[in-house]
PDB file of C-alpha atoms and ligand atoms in Angstrom:
ATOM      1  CA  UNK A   8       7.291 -19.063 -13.221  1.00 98.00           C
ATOM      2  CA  UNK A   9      10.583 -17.812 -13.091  1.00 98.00           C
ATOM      3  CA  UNK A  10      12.410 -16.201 -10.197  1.00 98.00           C
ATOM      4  CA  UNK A  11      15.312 -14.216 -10.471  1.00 98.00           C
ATOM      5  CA  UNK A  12      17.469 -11.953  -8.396  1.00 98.00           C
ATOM      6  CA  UNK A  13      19.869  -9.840 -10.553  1.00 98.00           C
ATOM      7  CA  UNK A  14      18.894  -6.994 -12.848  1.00 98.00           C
ATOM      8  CA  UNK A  15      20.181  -8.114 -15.772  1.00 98.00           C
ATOM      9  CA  UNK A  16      18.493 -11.412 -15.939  1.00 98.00           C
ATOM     10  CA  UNK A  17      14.852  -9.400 -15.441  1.00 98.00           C
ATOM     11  CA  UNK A  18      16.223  -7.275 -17.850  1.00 98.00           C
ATOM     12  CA  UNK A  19      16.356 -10.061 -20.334  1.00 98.00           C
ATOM     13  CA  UNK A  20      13.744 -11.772 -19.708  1.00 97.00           C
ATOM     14  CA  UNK A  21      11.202  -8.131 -20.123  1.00 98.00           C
ATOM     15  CA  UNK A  22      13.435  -7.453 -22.874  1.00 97.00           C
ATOM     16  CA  UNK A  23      12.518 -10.709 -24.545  1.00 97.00           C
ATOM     17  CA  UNK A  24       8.950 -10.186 -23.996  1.00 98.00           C
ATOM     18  CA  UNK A  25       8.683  -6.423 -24.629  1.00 97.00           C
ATOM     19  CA  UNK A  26      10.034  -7.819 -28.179  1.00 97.00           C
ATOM     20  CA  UNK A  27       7.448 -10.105 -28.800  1.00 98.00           C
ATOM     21  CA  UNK A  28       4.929  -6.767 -28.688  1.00 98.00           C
ATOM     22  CA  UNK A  29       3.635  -8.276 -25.374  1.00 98.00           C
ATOM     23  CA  UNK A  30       1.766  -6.229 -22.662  1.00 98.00           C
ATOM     24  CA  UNK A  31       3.764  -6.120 -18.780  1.00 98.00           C
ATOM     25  CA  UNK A  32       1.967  -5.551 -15.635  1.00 98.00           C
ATOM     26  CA  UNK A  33       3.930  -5.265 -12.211  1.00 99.00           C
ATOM     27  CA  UNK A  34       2.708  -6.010  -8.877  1.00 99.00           C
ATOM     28  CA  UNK A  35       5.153  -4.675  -6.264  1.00 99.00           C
ATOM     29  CA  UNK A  36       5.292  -6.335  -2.743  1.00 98.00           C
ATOM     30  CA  UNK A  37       7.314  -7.009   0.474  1.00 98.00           C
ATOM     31  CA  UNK A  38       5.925 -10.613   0.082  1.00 98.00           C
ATOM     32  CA  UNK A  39       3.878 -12.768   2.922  1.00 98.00           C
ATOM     33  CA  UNK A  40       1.513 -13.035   0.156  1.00 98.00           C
ATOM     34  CA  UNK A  41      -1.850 -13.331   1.260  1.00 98.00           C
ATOM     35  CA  UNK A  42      -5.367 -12.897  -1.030  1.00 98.00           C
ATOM     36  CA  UNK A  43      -5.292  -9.417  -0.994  1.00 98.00           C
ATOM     37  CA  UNK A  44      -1.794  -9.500  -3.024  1.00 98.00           C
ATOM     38  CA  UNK A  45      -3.019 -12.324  -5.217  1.00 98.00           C
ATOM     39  CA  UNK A  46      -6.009 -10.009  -6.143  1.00 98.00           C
ATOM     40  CA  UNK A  47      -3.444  -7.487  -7.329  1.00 98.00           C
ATOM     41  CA  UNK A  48      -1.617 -10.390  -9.680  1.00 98.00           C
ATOM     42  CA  UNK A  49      -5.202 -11.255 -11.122  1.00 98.00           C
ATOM     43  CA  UNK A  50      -6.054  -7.514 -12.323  1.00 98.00           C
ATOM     44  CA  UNK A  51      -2.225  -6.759 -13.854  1.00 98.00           C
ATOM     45  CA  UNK A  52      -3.075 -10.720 -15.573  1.00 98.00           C
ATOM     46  CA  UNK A  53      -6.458  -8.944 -17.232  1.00 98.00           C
ATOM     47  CA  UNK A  54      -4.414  -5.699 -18.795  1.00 98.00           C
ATOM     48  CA  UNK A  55      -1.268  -7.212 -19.374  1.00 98.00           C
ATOM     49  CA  UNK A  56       0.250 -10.302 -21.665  1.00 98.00           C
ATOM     50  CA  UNK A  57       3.210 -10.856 -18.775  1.00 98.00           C
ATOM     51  CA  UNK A  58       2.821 -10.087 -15.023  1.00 98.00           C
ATOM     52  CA  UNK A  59       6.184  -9.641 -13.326  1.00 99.00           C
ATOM     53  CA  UNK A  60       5.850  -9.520  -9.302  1.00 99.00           C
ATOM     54  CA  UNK A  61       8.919  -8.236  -6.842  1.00 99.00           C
ATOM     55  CA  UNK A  62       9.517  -9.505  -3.260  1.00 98.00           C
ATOM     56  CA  UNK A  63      11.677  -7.068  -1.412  1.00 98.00           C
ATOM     57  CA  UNK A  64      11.394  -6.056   2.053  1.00 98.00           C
ATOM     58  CA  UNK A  65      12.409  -2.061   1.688  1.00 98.00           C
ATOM     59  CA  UNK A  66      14.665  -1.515   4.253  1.00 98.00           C
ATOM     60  CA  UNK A  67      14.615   3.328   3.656  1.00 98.00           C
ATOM     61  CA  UNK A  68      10.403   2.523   4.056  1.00 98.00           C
ATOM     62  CA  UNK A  69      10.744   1.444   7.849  1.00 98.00           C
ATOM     63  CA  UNK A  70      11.845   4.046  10.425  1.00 96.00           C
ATOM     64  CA  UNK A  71      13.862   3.461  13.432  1.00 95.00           C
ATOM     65  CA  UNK A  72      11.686   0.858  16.363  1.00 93.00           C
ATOM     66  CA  UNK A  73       9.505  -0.202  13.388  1.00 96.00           C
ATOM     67  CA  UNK A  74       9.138  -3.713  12.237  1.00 95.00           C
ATOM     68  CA  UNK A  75      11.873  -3.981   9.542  1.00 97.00           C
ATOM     69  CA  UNK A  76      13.598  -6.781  10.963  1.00 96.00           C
ATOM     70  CA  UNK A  77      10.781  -8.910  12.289  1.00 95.00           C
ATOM     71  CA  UNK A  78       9.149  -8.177   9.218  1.00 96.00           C
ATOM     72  CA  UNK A  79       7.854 -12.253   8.120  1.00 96.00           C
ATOM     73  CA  UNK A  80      10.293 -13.308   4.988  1.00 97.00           C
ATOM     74  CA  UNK A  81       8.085 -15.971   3.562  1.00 98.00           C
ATOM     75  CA  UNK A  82      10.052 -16.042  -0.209  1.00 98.00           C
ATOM     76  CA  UNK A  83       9.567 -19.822  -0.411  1.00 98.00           C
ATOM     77  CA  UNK A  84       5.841 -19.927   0.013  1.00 98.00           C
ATOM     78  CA  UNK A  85       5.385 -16.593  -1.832  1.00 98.00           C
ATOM     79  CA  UNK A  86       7.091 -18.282  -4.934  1.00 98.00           C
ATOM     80  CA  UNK A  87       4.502 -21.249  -4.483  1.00 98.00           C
ATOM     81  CA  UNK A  88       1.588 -18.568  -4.271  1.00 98.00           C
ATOM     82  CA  UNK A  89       2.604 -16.746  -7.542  1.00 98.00           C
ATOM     83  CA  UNK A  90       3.382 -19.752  -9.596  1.00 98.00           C
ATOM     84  CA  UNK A  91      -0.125 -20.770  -8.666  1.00 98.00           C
ATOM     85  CA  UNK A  92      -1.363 -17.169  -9.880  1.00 98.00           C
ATOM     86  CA  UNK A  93       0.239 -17.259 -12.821  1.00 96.00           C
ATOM     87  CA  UNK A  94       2.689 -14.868 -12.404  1.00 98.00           C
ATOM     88  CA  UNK A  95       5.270 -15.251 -14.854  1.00 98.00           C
ATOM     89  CA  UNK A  96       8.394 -14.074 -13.231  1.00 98.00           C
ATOM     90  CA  UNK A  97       9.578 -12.987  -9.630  1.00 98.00           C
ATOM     91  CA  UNK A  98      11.928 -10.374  -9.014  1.00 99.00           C
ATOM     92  CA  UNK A  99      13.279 -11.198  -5.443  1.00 98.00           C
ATOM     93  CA  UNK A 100      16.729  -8.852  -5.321  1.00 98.00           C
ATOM     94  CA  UNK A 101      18.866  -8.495  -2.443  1.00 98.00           C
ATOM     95  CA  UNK A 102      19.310  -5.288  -0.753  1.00 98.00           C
ATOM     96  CA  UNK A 103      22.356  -5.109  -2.408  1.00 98.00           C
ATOM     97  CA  UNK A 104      21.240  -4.663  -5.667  1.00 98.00           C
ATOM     98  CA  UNK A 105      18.702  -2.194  -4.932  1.00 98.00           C
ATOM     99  CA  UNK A 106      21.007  -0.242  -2.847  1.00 98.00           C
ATOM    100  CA  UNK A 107      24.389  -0.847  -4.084  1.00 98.00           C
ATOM    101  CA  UNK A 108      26.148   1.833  -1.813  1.00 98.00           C
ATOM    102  CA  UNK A 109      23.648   1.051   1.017  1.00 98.00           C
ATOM    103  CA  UNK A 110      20.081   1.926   2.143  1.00 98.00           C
ATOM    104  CA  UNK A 111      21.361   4.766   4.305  1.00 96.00           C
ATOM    105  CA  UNK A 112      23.624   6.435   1.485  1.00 98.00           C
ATOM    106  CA  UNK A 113      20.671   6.138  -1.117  1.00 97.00           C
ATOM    107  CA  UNK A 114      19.330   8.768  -3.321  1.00 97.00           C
ATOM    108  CA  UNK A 115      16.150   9.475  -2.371  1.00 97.00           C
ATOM    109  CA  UNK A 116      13.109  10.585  -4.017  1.00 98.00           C
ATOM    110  CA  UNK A 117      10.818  13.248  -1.783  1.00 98.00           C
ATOM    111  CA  UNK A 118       7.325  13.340  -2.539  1.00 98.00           C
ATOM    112  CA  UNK A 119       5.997  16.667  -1.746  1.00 97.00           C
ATOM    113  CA  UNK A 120       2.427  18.089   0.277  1.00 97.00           C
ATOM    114  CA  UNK A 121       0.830  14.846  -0.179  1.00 97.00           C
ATOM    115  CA  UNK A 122       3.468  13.274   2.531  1.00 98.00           C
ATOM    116  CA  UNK A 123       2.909  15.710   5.303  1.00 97.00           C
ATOM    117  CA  UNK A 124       0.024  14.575   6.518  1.00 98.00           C
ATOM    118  CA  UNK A 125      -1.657  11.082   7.981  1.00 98.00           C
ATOM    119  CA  UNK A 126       0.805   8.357   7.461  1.00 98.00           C
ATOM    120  CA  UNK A 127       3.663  10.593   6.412  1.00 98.00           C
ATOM    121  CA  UNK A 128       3.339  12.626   9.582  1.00 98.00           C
ATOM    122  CA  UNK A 129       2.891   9.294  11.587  1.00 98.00           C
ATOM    123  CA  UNK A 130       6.122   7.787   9.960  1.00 98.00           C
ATOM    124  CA  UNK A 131       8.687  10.472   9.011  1.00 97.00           C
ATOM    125  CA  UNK A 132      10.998   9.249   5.552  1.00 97.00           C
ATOM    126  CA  UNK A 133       8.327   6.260   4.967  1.00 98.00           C
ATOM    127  CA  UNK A 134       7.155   7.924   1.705  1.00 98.00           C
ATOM    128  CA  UNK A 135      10.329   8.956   1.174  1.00 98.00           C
ATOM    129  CA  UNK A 136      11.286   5.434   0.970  1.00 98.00           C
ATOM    130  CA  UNK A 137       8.076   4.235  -0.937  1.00 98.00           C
ATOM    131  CA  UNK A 138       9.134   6.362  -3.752  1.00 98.00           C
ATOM    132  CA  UNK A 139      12.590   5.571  -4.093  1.00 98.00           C
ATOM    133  CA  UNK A 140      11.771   2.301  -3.980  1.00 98.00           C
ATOM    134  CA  UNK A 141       8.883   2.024  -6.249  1.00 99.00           C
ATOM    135  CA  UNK A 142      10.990   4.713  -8.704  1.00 98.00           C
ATOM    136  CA  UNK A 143      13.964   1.750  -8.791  1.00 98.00           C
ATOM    137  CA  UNK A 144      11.405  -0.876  -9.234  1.00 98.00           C
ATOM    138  CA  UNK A 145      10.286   0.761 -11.988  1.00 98.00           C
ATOM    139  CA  UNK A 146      13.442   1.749 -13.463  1.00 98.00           C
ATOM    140  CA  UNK A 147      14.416  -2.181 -13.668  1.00 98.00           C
ATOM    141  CA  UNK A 148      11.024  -3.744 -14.338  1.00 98.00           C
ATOM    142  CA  UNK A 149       9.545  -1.267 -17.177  1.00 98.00           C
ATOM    143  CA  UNK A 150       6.737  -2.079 -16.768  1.00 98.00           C
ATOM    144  CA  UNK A 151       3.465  -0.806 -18.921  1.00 98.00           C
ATOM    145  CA  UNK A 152       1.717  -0.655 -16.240  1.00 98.00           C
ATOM    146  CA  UNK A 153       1.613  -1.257 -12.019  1.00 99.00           C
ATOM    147  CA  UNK A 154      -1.041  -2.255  -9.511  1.00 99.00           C
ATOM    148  CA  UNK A 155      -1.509  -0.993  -6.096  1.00 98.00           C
ATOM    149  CA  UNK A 156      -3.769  -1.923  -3.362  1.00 98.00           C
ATOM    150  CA  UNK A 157      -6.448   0.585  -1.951  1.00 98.00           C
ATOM    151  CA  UNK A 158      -6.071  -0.036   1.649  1.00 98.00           C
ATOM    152  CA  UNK A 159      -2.474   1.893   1.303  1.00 98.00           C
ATOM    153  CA  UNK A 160      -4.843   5.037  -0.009  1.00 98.00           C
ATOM    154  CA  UNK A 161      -1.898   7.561   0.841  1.00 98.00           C
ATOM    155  CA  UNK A 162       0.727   5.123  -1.117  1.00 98.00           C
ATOM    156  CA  UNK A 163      -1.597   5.169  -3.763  1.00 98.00           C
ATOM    157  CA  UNK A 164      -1.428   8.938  -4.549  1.00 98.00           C
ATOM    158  CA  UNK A 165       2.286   9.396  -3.664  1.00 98.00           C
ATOM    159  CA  UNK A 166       2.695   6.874  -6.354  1.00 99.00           C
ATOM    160  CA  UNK A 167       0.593   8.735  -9.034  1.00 98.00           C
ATOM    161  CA  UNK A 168       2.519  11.596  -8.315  1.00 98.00           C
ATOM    162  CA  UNK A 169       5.555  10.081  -8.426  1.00 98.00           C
ATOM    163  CA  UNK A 170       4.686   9.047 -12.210  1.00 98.00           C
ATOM    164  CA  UNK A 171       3.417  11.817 -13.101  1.00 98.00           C
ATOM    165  CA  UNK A 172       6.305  14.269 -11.711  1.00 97.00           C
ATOM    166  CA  UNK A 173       9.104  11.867 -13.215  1.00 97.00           C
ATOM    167  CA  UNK A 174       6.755  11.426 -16.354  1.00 98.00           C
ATOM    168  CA  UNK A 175       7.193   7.721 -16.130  1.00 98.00           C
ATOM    169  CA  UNK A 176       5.829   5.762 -18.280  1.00 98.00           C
ATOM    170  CA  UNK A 177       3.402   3.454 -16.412  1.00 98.00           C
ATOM    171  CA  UNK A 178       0.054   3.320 -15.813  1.00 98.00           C
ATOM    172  CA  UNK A 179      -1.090   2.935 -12.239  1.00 99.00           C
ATOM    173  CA  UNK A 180      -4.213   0.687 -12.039  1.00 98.00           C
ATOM    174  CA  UNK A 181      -5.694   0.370  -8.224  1.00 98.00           C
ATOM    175  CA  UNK A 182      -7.425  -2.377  -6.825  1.00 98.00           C
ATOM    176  CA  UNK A 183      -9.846  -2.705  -3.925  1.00 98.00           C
ATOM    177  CA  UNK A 184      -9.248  -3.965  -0.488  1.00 98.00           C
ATOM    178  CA  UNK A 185      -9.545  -7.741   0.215  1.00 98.00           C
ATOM    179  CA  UNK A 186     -11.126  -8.411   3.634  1.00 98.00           C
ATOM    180  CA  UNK A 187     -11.461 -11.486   5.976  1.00 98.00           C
ATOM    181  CA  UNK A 188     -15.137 -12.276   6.786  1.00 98.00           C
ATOM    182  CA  UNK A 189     -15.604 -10.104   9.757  1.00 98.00           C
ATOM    183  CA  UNK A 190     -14.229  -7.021   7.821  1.00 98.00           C
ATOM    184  CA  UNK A 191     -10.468  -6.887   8.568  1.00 98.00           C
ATOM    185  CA  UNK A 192      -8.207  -5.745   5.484  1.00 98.00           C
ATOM    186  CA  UNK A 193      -6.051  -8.245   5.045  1.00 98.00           C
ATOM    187  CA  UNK A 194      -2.337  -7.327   5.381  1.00 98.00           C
ATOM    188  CA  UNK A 195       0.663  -9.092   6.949  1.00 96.00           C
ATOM    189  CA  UNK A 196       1.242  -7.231   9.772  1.00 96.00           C
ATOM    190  CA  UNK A 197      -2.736  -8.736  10.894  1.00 97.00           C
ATOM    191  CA  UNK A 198      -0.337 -11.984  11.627  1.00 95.00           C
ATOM    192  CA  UNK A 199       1.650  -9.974  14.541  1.00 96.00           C
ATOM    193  CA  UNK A 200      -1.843 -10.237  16.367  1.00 98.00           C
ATOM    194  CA  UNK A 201      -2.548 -12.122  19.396  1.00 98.00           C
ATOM    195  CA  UNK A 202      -6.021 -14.437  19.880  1.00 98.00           C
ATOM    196  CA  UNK A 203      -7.606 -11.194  21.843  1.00 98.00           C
ATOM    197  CA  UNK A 204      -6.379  -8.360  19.260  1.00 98.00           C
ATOM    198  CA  UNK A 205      -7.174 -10.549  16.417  1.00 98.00           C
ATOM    199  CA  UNK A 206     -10.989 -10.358  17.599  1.00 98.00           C
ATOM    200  CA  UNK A 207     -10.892  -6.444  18.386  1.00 98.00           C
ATOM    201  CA  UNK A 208      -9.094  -5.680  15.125  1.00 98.00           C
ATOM    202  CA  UNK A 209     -11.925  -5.907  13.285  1.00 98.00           C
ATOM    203  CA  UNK A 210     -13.497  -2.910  14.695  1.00 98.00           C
ATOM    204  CA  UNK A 211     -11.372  -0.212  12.451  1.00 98.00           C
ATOM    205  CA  UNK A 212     -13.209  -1.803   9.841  1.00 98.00           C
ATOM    206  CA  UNK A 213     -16.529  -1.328  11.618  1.00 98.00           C
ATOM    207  CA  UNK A 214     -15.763   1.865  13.208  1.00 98.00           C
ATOM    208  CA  UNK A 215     -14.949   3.163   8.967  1.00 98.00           C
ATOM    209  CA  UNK A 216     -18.325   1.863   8.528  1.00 98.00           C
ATOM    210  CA  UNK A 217     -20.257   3.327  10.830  1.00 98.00           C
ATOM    211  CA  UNK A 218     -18.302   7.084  10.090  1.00 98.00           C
ATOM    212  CA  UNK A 219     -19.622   6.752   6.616  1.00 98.00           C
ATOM    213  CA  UNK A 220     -23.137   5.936   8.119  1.00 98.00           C
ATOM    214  CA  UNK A 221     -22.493   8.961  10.573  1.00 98.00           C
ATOM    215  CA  UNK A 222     -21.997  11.449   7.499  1.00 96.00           C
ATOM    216  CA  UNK A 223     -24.473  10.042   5.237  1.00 96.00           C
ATOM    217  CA  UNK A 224     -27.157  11.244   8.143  1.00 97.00           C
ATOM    218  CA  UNK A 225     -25.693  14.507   8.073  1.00 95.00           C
ATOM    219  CA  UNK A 226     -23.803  14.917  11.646  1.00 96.00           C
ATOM    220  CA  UNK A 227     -20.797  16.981  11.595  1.00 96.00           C
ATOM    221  CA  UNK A 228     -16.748  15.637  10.366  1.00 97.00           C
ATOM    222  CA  UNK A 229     -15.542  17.170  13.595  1.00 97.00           C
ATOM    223  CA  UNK A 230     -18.190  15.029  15.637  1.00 98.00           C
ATOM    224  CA  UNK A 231     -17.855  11.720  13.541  1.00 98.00           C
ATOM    225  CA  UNK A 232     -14.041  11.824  14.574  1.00 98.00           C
ATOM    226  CA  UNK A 233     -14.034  12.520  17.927  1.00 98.00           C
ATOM    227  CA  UNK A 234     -16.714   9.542  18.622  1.00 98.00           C
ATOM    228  CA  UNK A 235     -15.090   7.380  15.858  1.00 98.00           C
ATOM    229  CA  UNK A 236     -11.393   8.170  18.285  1.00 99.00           C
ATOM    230  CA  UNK A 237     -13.437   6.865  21.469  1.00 98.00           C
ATOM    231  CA  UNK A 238     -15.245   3.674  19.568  1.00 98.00           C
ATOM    232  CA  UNK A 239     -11.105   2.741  18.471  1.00 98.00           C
ATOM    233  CA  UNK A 240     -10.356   3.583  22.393  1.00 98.00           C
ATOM    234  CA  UNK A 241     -13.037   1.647  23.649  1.00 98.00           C
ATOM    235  CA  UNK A 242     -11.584  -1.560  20.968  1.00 98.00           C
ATOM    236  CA  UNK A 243      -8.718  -1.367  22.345  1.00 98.00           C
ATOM    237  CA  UNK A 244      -6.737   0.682  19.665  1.00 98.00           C
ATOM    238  CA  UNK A 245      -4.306   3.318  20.170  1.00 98.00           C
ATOM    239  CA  UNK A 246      -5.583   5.509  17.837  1.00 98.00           C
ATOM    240  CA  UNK A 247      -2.890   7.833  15.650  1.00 98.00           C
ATOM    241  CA  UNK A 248      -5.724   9.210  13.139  1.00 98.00           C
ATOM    242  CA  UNK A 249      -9.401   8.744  12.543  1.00 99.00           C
ATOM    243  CA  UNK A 250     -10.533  11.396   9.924  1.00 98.00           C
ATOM    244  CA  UNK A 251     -12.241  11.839   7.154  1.00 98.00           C
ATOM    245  CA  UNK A 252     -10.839  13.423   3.983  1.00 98.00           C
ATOM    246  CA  UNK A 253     -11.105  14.306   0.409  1.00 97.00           C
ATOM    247  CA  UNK A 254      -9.765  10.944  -1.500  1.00 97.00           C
ATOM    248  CA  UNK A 255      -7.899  12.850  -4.272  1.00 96.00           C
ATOM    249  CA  UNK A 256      -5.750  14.787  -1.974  1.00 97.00           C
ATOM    250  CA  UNK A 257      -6.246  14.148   1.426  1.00 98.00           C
ATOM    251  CA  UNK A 258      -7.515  17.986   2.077  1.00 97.00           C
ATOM    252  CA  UNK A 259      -9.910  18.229   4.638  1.00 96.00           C
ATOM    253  CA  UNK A 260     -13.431  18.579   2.927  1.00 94.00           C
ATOM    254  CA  UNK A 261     -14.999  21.936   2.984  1.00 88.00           C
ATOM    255  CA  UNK A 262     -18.474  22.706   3.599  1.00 80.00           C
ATOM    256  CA  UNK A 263     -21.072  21.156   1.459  1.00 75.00           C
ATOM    257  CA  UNK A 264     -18.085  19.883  -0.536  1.00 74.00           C
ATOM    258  CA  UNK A 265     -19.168  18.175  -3.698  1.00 83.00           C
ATOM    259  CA  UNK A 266     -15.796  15.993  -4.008  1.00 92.00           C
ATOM    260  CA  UNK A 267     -15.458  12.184  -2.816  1.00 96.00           C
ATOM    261  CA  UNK A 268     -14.678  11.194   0.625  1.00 97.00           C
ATOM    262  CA  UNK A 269     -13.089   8.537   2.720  1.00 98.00           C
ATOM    263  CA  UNK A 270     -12.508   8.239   6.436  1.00 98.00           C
ATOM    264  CA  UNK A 271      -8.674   6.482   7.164  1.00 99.00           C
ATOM    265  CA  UNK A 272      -7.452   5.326   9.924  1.00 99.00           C
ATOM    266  CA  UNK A 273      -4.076   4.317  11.921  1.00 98.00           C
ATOM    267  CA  UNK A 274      -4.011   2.456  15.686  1.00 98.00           C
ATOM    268  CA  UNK A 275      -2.506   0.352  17.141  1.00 98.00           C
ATOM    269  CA  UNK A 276      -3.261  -2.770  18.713  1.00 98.00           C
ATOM    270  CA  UNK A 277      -0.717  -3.589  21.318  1.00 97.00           C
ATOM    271  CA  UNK A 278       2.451  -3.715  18.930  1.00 96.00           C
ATOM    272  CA  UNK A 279       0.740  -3.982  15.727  1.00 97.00           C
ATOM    273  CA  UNK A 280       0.203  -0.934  13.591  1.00 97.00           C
ATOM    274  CA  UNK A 281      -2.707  -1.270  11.789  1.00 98.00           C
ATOM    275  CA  UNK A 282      -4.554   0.985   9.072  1.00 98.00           C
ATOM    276  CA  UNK A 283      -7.410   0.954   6.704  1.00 98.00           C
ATOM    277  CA  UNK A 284      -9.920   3.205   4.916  1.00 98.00           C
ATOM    278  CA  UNK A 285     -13.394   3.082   3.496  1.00 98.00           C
ATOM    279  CA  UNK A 286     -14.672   5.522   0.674  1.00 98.00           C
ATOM    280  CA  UNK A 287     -17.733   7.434   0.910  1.00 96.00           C
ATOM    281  CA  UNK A 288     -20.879   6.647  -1.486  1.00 84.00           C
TER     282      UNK A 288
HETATM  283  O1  LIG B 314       2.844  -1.648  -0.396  1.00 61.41           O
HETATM  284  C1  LIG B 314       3.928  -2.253  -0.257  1.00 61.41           C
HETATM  285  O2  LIG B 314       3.977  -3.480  -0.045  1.00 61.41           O
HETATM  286  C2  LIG B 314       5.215  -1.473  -0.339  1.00 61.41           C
HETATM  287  O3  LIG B 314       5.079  -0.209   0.211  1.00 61.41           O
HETATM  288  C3  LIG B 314       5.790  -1.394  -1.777  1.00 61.41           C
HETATM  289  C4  LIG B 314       4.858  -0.632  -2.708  1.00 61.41           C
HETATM  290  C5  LIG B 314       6.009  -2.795  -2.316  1.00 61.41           C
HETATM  291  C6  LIG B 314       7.124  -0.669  -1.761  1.00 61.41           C
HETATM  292  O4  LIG B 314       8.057  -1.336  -0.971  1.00 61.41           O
END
């Protein structure tokens, strides 16, 4: 695997590829790889010829008090993890390069309706700074097509929109949530978690479960929230949002609504931010 830092060099080195007739998938990341990122390099590997991953920890995605500068820079062992996934090359730019006259004098790319709610109301300008990121990303890497994790549900559709509204043209494959054993979704923040938290943490997971059970036996959205708010309480959490929604737009579901559901949910434990969601049957 190679790694490289400068656009022209990826340039090249798609270039090369693209004109060879060969396939590229992308896999996007702020690195401290763990399984649930190396499940995103396997599915790009089975629709694409060449899988390109970045590393960059977005600086515009992170609001003011959030974690941008403890955020764990683990390039070294990430490079070891790729190489191992056969990843073929790693894009691992400085912020320099992605923001050559500086994060806060970027352009930046505003994803409409579907950013109001649920994460984008929890974290003003972090969409904002998905999609300006992900839009540069794209821009350098060309890819044929991108992978994206379904535990970041919300990313997910700001992304789609994103390619659709820009008619860019990649196609956005999604891939399911990797858990640890008792349920957790893996994600690097889970690391900022103490010996206690690390044991309550994995009742989001179980509370998501037992809302879908809760539906499924016909009791009432307003109900399964309000009781799934107290069971996150009760963890430990400090809950910003327990719902349940419609998955292709985040709408609340109407009565009797035919359309598929998930519940989501945002706490926190102590410090650590955590979210997660769960889709209905
Ligand atoms: O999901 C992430 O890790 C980030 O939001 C992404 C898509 C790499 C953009 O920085």
């Amino acid at each position: 695997m190679r790694t490289v830092s400068d656009a022209p060099s990826l340039r090249a080195a798609v270039r090369s590829w693209r004109n060879e007739g060969q396939r590229i998938g992308f896999v996007p990341t702020m690195g401290n790889l763990h399984a649930g990122h190396y499940a995103l390099i396997e599915l790009a590997r089975k629709h694409a010829d060449r899988v390109v991953a970045s590393v960059f920890v977005n600086p515009t995605q992170f609001g003011p008090g959030e974690d941008f500068a403890r955020y764990p820079r683990t390039l070294a062992q990430d490079s070891v993890g790729l190489a191992e996934h056969q990843c073929d090359l790693l894009f691992a730019p400085d912020v320099e390069t992605m923001y050559p006259f500086g994060p806060e004098h970027a352009i930046r790319i505003h994803v409409p309706e579907i950013t109001d709610t649920l994460e984008g109301a929890h974290r003003p300008g972090h969409f904002d700074g998905v999609a300006t990121v992900v839009a540069k990303l794209f821009t350098l890497v060309a890819p044929d097509l991108a992978v994206f994790g379904r535990k970041d549900w919300q990313q997910l559709l700001v992304v789609r929109r994103l390619v659709r509204e820009l008619v860019l043209p990649v196609e956005i494959l999604d891939a399911p949530t990797v858990r640890e054993p008792d349920g957790l979704a893996m994600s690097s923040r889970n690391q900022y978690l103490d010996t206690a938290q690390r044991s309550a943490a994995p009742q989001m997971h179980a509370t998501l479960e037992w809302m879908r059970e809760a539906f499924a036996e016909g009791h009432k959205r307003e109900a399964i929230e309000r009781v799934a708010w107290q069971r996150l309480e009760r963890a430990g959490f400090v809950p910003d949002y327990v719902v349940i929604r419609r998955a292709r737009d985040l709408a609340l579901p109407g009565e009797d609504d035919r359309e598929k559901l998930l519940a989501l949910a945002a706490a926190r434990l102590g410090a650590t931010r955590l979210i997660d969601n769960l889709p209905f049957d």
